Short mmCIF file of C-alpha atoms in Angstrom, two decimals:
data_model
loop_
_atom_site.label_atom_id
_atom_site.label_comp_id
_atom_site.label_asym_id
_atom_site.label_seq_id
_atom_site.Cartn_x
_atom_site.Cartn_y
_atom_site.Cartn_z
CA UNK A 1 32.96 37.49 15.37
CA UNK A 2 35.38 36.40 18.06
CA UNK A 3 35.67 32.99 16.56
CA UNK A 4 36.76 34.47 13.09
CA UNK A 5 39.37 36.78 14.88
CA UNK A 6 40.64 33.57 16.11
CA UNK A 7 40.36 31.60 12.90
CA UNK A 8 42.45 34.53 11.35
CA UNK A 9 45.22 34.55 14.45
CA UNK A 10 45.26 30.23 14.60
CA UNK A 11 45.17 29.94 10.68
CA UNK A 12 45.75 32.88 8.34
CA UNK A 13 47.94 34.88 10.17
CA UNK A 14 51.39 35.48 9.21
CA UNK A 15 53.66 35.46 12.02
CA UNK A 16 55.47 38.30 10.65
CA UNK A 17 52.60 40.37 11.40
CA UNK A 18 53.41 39.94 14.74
CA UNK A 19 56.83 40.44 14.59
CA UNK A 20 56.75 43.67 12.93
CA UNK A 21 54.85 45.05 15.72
CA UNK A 22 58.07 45.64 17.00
CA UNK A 23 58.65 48.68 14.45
CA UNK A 24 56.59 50.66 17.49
CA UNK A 25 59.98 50.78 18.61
CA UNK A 26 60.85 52.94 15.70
CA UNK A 27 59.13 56.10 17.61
CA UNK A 28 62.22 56.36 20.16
CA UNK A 29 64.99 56.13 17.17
CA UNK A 30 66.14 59.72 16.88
CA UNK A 31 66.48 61.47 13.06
CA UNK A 32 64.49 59.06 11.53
CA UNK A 33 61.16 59.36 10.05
CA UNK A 34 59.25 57.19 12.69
CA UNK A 35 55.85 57.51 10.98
CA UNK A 36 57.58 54.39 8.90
CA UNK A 37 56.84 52.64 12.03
CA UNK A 38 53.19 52.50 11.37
CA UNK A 39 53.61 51.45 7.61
CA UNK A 40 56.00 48.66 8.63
CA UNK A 41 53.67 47.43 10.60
CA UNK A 42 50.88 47.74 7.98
CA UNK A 43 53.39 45.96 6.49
CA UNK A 44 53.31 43.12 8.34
CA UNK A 45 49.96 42.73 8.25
CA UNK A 46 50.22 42.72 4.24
CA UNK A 47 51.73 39.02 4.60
CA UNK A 48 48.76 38.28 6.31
CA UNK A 49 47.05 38.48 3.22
CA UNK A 50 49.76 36.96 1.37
CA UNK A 51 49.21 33.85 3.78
CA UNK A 52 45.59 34.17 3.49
CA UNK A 53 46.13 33.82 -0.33
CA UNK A 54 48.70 30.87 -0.30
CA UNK A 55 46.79 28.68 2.03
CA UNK A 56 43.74 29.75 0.15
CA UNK A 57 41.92 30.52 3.31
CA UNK A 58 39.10 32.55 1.41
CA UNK A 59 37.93 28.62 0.31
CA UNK A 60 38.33 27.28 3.95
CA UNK A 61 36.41 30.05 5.32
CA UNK A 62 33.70 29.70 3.08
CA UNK A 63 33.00 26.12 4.13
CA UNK A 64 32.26 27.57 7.73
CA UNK A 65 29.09 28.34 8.51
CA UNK A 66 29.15 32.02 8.05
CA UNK A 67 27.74 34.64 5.68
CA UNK A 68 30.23 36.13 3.54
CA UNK A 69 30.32 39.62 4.72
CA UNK A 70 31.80 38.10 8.19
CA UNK A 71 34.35 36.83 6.32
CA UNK A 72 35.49 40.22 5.59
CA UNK A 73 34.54 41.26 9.02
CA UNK A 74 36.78 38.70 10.41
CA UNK A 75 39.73 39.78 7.96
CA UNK A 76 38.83 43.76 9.11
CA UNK A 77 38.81 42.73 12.60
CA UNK A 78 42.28 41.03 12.64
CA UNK A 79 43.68 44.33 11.09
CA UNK A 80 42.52 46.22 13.20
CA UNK A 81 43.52 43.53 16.65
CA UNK A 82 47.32 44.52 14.74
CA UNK A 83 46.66 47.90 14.49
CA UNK A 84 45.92 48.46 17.82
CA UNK A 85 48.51 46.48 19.35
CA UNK A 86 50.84 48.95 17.29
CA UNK A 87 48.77 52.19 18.21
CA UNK A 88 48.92 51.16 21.92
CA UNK A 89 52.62 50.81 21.74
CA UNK A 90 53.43 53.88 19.88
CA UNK A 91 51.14 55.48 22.22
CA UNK A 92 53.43 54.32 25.21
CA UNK A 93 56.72 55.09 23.56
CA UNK A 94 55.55 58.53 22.65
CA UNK A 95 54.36 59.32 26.06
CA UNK A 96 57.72 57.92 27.31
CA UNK A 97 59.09 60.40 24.91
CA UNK A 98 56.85 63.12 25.79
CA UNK A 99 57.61 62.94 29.46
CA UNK A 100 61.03 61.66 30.20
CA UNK A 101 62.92 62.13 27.11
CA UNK A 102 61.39 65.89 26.06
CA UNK A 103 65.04 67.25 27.21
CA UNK A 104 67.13 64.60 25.53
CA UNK A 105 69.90 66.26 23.37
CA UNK A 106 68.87 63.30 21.09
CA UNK A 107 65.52 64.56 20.10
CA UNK A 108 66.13 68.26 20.61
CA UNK A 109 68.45 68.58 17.67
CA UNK A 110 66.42 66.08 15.27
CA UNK A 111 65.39 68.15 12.55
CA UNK A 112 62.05 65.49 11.69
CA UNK A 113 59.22 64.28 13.34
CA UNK A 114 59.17 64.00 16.76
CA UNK A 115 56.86 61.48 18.78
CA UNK A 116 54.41 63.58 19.85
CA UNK A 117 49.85 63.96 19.26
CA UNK A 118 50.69 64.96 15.68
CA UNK A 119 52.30 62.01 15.33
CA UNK A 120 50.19 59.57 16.82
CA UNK A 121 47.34 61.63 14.39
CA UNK A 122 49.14 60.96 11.47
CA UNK A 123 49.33 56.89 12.47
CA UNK A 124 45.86 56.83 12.37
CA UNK A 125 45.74 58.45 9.25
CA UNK A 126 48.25 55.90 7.52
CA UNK A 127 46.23 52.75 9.16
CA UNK A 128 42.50 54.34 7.96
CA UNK A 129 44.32 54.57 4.35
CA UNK A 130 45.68 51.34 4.65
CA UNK A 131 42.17 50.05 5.20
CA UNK A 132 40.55 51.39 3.07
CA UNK A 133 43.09 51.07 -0.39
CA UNK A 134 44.86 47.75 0.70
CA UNK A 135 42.42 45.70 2.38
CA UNK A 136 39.41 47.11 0.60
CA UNK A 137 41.22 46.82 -2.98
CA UNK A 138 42.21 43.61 -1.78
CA UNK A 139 38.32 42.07 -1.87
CA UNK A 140 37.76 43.16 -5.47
CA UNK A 141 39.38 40.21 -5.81
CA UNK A 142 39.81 38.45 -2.48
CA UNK A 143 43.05 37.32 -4.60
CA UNK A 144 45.01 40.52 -5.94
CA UNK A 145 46.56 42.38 -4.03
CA UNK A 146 50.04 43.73 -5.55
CA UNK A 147 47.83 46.61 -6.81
CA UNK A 148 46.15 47.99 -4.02
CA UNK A 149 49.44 47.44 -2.20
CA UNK A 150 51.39 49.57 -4.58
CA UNK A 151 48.60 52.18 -4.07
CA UNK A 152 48.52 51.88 -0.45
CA UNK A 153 52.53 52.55 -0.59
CA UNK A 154 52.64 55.82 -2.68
CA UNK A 155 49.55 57.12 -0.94
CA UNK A 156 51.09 56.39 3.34
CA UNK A 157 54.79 57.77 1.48
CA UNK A 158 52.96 60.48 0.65
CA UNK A 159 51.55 60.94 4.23
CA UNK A 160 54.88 60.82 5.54
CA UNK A 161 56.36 63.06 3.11
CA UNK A 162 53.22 65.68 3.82
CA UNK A 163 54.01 65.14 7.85
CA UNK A 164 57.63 65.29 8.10
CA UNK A 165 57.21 68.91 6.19
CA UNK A 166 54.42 69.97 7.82
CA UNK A 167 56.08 71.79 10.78
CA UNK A 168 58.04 73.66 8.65
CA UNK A 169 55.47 75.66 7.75
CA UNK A 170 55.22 79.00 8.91
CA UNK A 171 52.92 78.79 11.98
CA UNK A 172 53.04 75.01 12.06
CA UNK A 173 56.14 74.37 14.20
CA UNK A 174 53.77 73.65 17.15
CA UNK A 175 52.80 70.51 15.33
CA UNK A 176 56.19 69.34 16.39
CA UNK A 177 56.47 70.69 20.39
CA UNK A 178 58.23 68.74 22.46
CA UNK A 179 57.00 67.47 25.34
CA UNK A 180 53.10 69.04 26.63
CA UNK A 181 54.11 72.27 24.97
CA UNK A 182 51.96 73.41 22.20
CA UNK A 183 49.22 70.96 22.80
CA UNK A 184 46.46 71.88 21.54
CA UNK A 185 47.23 71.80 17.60
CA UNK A 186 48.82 68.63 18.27
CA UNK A 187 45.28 66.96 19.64
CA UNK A 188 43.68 69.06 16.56
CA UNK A 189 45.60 66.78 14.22
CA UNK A 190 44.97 63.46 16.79
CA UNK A 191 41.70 63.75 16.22
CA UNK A 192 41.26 64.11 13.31
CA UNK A 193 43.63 61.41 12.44
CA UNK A 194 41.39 59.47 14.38
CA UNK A 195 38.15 60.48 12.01
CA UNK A 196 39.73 60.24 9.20
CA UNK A 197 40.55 56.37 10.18
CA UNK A 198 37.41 55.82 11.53
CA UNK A 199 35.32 57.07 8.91
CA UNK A 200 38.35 55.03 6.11
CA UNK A 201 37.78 51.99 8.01
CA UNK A 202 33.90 52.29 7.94
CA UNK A 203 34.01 52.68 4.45
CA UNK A 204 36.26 50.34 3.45
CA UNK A 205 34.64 48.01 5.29
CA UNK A 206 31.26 48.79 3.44
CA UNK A 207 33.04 48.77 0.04
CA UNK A 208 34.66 45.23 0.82
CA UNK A 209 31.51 43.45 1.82
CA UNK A 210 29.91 44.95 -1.26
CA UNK A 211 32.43 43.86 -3.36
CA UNK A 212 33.20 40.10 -2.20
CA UNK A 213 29.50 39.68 -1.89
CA UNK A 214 29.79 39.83 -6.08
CA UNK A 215 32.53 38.08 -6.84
CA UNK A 216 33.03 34.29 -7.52
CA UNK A 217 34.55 31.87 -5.94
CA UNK B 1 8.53 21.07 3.43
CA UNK B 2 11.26 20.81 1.09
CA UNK B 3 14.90 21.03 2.47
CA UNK B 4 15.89 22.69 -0.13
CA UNK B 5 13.86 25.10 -2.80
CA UNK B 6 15.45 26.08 -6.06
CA UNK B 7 13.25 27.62 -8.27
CA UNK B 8 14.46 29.50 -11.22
CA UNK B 9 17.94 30.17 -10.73
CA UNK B 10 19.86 32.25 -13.12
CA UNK B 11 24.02 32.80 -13.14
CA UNK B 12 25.05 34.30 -17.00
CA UNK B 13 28.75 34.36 -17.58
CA UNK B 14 29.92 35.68 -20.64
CA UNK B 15 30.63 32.00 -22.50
CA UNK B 16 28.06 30.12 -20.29
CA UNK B 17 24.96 30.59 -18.35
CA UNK B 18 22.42 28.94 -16.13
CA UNK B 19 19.30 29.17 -17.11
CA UNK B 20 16.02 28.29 -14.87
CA UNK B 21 17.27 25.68 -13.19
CA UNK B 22 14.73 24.66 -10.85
CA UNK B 23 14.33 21.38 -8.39
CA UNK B 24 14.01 20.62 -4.62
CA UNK B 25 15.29 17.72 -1.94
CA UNK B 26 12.97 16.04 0.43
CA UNK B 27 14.64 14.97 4.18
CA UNK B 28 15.78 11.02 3.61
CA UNK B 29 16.59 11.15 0.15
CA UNK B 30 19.82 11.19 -1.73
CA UNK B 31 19.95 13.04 -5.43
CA UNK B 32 22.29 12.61 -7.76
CA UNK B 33 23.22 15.94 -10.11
CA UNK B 34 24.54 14.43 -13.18
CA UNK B 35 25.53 16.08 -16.58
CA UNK B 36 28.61 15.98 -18.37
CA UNK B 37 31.92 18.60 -17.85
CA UNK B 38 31.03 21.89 -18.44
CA UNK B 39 27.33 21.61 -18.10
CA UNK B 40 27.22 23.89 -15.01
CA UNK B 41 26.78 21.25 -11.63
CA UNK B 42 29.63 22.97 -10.06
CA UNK B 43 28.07 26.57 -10.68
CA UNK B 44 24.86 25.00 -9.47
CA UNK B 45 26.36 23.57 -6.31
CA UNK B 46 28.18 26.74 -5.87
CA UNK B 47 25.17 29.01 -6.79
CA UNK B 48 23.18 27.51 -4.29
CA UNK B 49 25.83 28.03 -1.38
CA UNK B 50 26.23 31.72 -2.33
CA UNK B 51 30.00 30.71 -3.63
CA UNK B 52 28.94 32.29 -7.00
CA UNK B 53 26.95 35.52 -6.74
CA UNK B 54 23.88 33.89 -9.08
CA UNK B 55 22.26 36.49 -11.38
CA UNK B 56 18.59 35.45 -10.23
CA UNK B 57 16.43 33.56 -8.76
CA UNK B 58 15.35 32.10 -5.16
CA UNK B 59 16.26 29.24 -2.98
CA UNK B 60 15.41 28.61 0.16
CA UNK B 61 16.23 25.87 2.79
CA UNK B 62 13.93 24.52 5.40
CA UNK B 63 11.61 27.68 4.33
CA UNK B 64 14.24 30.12 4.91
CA UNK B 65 15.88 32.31 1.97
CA UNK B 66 19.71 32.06 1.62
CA UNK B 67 20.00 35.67 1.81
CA UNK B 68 19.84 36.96 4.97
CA UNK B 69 19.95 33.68 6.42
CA UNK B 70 23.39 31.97 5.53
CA UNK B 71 24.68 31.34 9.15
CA UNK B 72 21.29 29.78 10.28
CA UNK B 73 20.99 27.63 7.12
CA UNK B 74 25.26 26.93 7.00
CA UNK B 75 24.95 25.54 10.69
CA UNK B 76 22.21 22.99 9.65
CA UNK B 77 23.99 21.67 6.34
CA UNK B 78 27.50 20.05 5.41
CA UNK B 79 28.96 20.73 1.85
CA UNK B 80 32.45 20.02 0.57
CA UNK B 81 33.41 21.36 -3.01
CA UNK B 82 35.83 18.94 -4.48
CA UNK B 83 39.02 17.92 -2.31
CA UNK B 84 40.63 19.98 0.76
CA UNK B 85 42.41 22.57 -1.54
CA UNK B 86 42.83 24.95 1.32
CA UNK B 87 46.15 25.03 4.68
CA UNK B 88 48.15 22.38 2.75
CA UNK B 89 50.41 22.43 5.47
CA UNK B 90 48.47 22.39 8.60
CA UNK B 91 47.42 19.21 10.45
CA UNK B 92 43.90 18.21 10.01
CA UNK B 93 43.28 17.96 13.63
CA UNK B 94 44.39 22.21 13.90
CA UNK B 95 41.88 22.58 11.15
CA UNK B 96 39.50 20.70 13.15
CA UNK B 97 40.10 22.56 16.15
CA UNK B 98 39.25 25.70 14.52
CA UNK B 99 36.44 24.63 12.32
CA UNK B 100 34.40 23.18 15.34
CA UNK B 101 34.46 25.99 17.02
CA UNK B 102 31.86 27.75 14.63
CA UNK B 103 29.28 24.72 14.89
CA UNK B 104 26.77 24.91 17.81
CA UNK B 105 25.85 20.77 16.97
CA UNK B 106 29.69 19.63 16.28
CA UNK B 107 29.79 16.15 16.90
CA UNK B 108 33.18 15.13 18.41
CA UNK B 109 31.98 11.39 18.32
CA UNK B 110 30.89 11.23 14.29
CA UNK B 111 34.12 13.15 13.96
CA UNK B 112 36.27 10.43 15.65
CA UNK B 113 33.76 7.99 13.77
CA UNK B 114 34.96 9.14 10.35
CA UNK B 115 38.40 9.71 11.35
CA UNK B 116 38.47 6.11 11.54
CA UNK B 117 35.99 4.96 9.05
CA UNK B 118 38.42 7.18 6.17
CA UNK B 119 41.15 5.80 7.73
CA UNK B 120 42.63 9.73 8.17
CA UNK B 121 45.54 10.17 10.13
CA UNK B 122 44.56 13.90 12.16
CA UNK B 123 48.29 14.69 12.44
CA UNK B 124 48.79 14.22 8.91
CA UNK B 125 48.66 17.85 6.80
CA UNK B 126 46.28 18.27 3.21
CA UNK B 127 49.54 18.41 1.48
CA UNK B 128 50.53 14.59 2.71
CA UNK B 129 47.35 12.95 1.27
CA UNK B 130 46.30 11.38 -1.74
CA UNK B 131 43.53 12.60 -3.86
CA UNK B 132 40.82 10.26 -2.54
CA UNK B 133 42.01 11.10 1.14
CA UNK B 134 41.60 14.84 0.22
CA UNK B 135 38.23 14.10 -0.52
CA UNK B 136 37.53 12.01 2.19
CA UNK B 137 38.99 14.45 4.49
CA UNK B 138 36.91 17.32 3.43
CA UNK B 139 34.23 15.16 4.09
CA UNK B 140 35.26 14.02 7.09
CA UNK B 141 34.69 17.84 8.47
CA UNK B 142 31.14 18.13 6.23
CA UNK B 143 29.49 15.21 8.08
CA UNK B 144 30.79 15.76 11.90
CA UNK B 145 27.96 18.28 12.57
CA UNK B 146 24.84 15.80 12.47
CA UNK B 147 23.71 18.02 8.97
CA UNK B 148 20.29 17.94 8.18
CA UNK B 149 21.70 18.36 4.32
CA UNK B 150 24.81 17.64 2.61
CA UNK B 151 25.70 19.08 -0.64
CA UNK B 152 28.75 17.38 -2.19
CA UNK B 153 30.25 18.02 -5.43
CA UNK B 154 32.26 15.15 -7.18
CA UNK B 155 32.59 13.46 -3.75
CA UNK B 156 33.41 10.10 -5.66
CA UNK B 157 36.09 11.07 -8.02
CA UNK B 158 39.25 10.40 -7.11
CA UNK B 159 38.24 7.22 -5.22
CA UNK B 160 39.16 4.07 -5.74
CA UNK B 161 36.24 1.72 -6.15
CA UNK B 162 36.25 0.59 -2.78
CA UNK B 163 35.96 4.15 -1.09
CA UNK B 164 33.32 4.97 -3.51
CA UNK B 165 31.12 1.76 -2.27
CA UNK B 166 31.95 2.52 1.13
CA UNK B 167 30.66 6.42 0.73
CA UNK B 168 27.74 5.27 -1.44
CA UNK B 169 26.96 2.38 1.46
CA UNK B 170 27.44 5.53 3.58
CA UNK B 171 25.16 7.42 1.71
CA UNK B 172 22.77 4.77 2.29
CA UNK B 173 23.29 4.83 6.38
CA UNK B 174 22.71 8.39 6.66
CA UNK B 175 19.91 8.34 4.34
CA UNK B 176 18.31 6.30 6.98
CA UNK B 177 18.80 8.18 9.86
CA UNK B 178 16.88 11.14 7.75
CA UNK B 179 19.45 13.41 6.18
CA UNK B 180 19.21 14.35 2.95
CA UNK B 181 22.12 14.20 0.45
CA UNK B 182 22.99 16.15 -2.81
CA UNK B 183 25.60 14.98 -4.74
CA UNK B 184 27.24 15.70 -8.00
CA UNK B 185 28.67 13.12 -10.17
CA UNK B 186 29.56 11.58 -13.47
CA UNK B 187 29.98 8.15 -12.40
CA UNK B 188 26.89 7.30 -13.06
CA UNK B 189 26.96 3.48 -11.43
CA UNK B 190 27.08 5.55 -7.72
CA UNK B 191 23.63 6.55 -8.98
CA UNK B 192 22.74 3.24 -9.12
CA UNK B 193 23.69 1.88 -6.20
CA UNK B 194 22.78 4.74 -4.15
CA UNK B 195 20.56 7.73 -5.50
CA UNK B 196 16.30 8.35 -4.98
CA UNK B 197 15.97 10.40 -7.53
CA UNK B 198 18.18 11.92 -10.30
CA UNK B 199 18.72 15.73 -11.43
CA UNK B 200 19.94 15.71 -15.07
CA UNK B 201 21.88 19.07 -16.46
CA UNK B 202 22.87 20.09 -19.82
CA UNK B 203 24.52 23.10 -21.09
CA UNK B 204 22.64 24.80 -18.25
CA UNK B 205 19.71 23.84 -18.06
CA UNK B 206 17.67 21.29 -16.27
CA UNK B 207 16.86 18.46 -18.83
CA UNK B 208 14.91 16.36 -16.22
CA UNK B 209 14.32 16.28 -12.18
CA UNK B 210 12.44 13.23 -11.19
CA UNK B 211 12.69 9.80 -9.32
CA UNK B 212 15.37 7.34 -10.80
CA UNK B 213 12.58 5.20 -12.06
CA UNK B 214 11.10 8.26 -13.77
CA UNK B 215 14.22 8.92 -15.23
CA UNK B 216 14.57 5.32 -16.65
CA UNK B 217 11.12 5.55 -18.09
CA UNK B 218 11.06 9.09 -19.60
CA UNK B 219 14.48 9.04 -20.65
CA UNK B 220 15.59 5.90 -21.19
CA UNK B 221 14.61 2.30 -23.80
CA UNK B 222 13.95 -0.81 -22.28
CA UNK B 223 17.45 -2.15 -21.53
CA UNK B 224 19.28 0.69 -20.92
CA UNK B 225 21.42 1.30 -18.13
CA UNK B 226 21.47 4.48 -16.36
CA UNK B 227 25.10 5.16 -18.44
CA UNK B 228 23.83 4.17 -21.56
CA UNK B 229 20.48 6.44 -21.43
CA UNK B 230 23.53 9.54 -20.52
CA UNK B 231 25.49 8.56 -22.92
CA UNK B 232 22.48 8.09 -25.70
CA UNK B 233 21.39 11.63 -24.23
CA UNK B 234 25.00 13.27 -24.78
CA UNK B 235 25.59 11.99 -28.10
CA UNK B 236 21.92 13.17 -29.62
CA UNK B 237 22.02 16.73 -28.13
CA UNK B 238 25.87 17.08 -29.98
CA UNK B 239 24.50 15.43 -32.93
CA UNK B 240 21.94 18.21 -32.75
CA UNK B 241 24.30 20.97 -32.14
CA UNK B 242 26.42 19.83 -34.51
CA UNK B 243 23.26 20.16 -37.62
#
């Protein structure tokens, strides 16, 4: 599998998938919904895909000598080498936040999200749903893909929309502690952002291979 | 053993469908897959590589089922489906780079040996070749593995008569050395020059699989070239669809 993660980094990749890593950087900007972070990066991976379908890479990869569910391991794989890169990096920035910044005038008066476990939970969440809708609508065809993107869109907005409100809640403001205070519901949320995108990357993983296993080519 | 085992193989699409079709390859033997547009080589071809999802039934190479076996079987065979339709704008010799990398028996010398042999520039990119080098070029990275089988769909069209005497004399060369070559075509003097034994299509189904002489004497009338006896074929089965 190592040689199709670097088949997809040499060949399909887009190098704007690499670039918009750099939206990690979003988590320090003050009064500004910085879960879009983790959809612009998702976003970047998206012209991946559109790559992948220009330069009909689906044909090239079939001429390797691989099965065709590594072909969708290969694309998964990729996704998730992006993903990462961007979790790891939010991770960094938030714990900057977390425990340097907590007391910044900055991010005490910003009314939204701030970079904190919740946060980091809720990246997860966006990447497992990207994963699953995007890049598992996307081998129904292994050639559509403004659909599943559109999907993808309204369903992370939606994510945001459900975050950014959350701690107003009664009884949810902890969600959105600064610095280690208030801890605990934070991890709550972490982890289960982190089953949710296990358990939406498992499946749409499953789903894919099913699915381009029946199509042809 | 055969090489290749394809026994009743089924793909139904809703205007078209394969039905039975049924033959094998022998190591050191080159078959030609002939039929006219539209009678379902390319289906076959792709059928048999698990590029179509077929409907039914079994084929096997060097004993071993396709399913559950396509890396095993993939690293022991060479196929190229039409011309290089894929990274128009990448050099061949990045493709290369990448592409050799998955083969445990890639053969840098056979790959130099073609290079030259198709006259293919490796710093050239898909989009800057002709038809015929597109062609070439996807066979260029189909035999640089030492494959035990090569499947090849329309790997003479688009060449000018010269390449296609070349490939066919190449054909011959590798035939020799004991692979085994499948090859779709309708230019039916490469069959000729070059093929052991013919596999005949139409509308589907397998109309005859047999040695080229067989063919001429089941098939064909005392005379006939290997065109005319197709073209004899063609005309009575659309005479008989037609009543």
């Amino acid at each position: 599998m190592k040689k199709m993660l670097w088949k997809e980094i040499r060949l399909a990749a887009s190098p704007l998938s690499f670039w918009f890593l750099a939206a990690a950087a979003l988590t320090f900007v003050p009064g500004y919904p910085i879960l879009l972070g983790a959809f612009f990066i998702t976003l970047g991976i998206f012209y991946s895909f559109q790559t992948t379908r220009e330069n009909n890479d689906i044909g090239y990869s079939l001429l390797l000598p691989v099965a065709k569910k590594d072909i969708v391991k290969g694309k998964y794989l990729f996704v998730l080498f992006i993903e990462g890169c961007g979790f790891l990096a939010m991770t960094v920035f938030t714990l900057i936040r977390m425990l340097f910044l907590s007391a910044a005038a900055a991010y005490t008066a910003n009314a939204l999200m701030c970079a904190n476990f919740t946060f980091l939970g809720f990246v997860l969440l966006i990447y497992g749903i990207f994963n699953l809708v995007f890049v598992g609508g996307f081998f129904r065809t292994a050639y559509k893909f403004g659909k599943p993107f559109i999907f993808y869109i309204i369903a992370a907005m939606l994510v945001v929309v459900l975050a950014e409100s959350l701690h107003h809640f009664p009884g949810l403001g902890g969600l959105n502690g600064f610095g280690f205070t208030e801890i605990v519901p934070q991890l709550i949320v972490l982890a289960a952002g982190a089953l949710l995108f296990a358990a939406f990357t498992l499946l749409g993983i499953k789903n894919s291979i099913k699915r381009f296993e029946k199509i042809d080519l | 053993m055969s090489i290749l085992e394809v026994r009743h193989l089924e793909k139904q699409y809703p205007k078209f469908s394969l039905t039975d079709v049924s033959f094998s390859l022998e190591a050191g033997t080159i078959t030609g897959f002939i039929g006219r547009n539209g009678a379902g080589k390319t289906t076959t071809i792709k059928s048999i590589l698990n590029i179509v999802h077929p409907s039914g039934g079994e084929i096997t190479y060097f004993g071993l089922p396709l399913v559950g076996n396509e890396n095993a079987i993939k690293q022991r065979i060479g196929y190229s489906t039409g011309t290089v339709n894929y990274y128009p704008k990448r050099k061949l010799k990045e493709l290369a780079s990448v592409s050799k990398t998955f083969y445990g028996n890639w053969d840098e010398e056979s790959y130099r040996y073609y290079l030259d042999l198709f006259a293919l520039d490796e710093n050239k990119t898909p989009s800057e070749l002709s038809e015929g080098m597109k062609v070439k070029c996807n066979l260029l990275f189909a035999l640089s593995h030492r494959a035990e089988l090569l499947i090849l769909d329309e790997p003479t069209s688009g060449l000018d008569p010269f390449s296609r005497d070349e490939l066919t004399e190449l054909f011959t060369m590798l035939k020799k050395q004991g692979t085994a070559i499948f090859f779709s075509t309708h230019i039916t003097s490469d069959l000729e020059k070059c093929a052991d034994r013919i596999v005949y299509i139409r509308q589907g189904k397998i109309v005859l699989a047999d040695t080229k002489e067989g063919f001429g004497e089941k098939l064909g009338l005392p005379g006939e070239t290997l065109e005319e006896t197709m073209l004899r074929l063609e005309k009575e089965a659309r005479e008989e669809g037609t009543r």
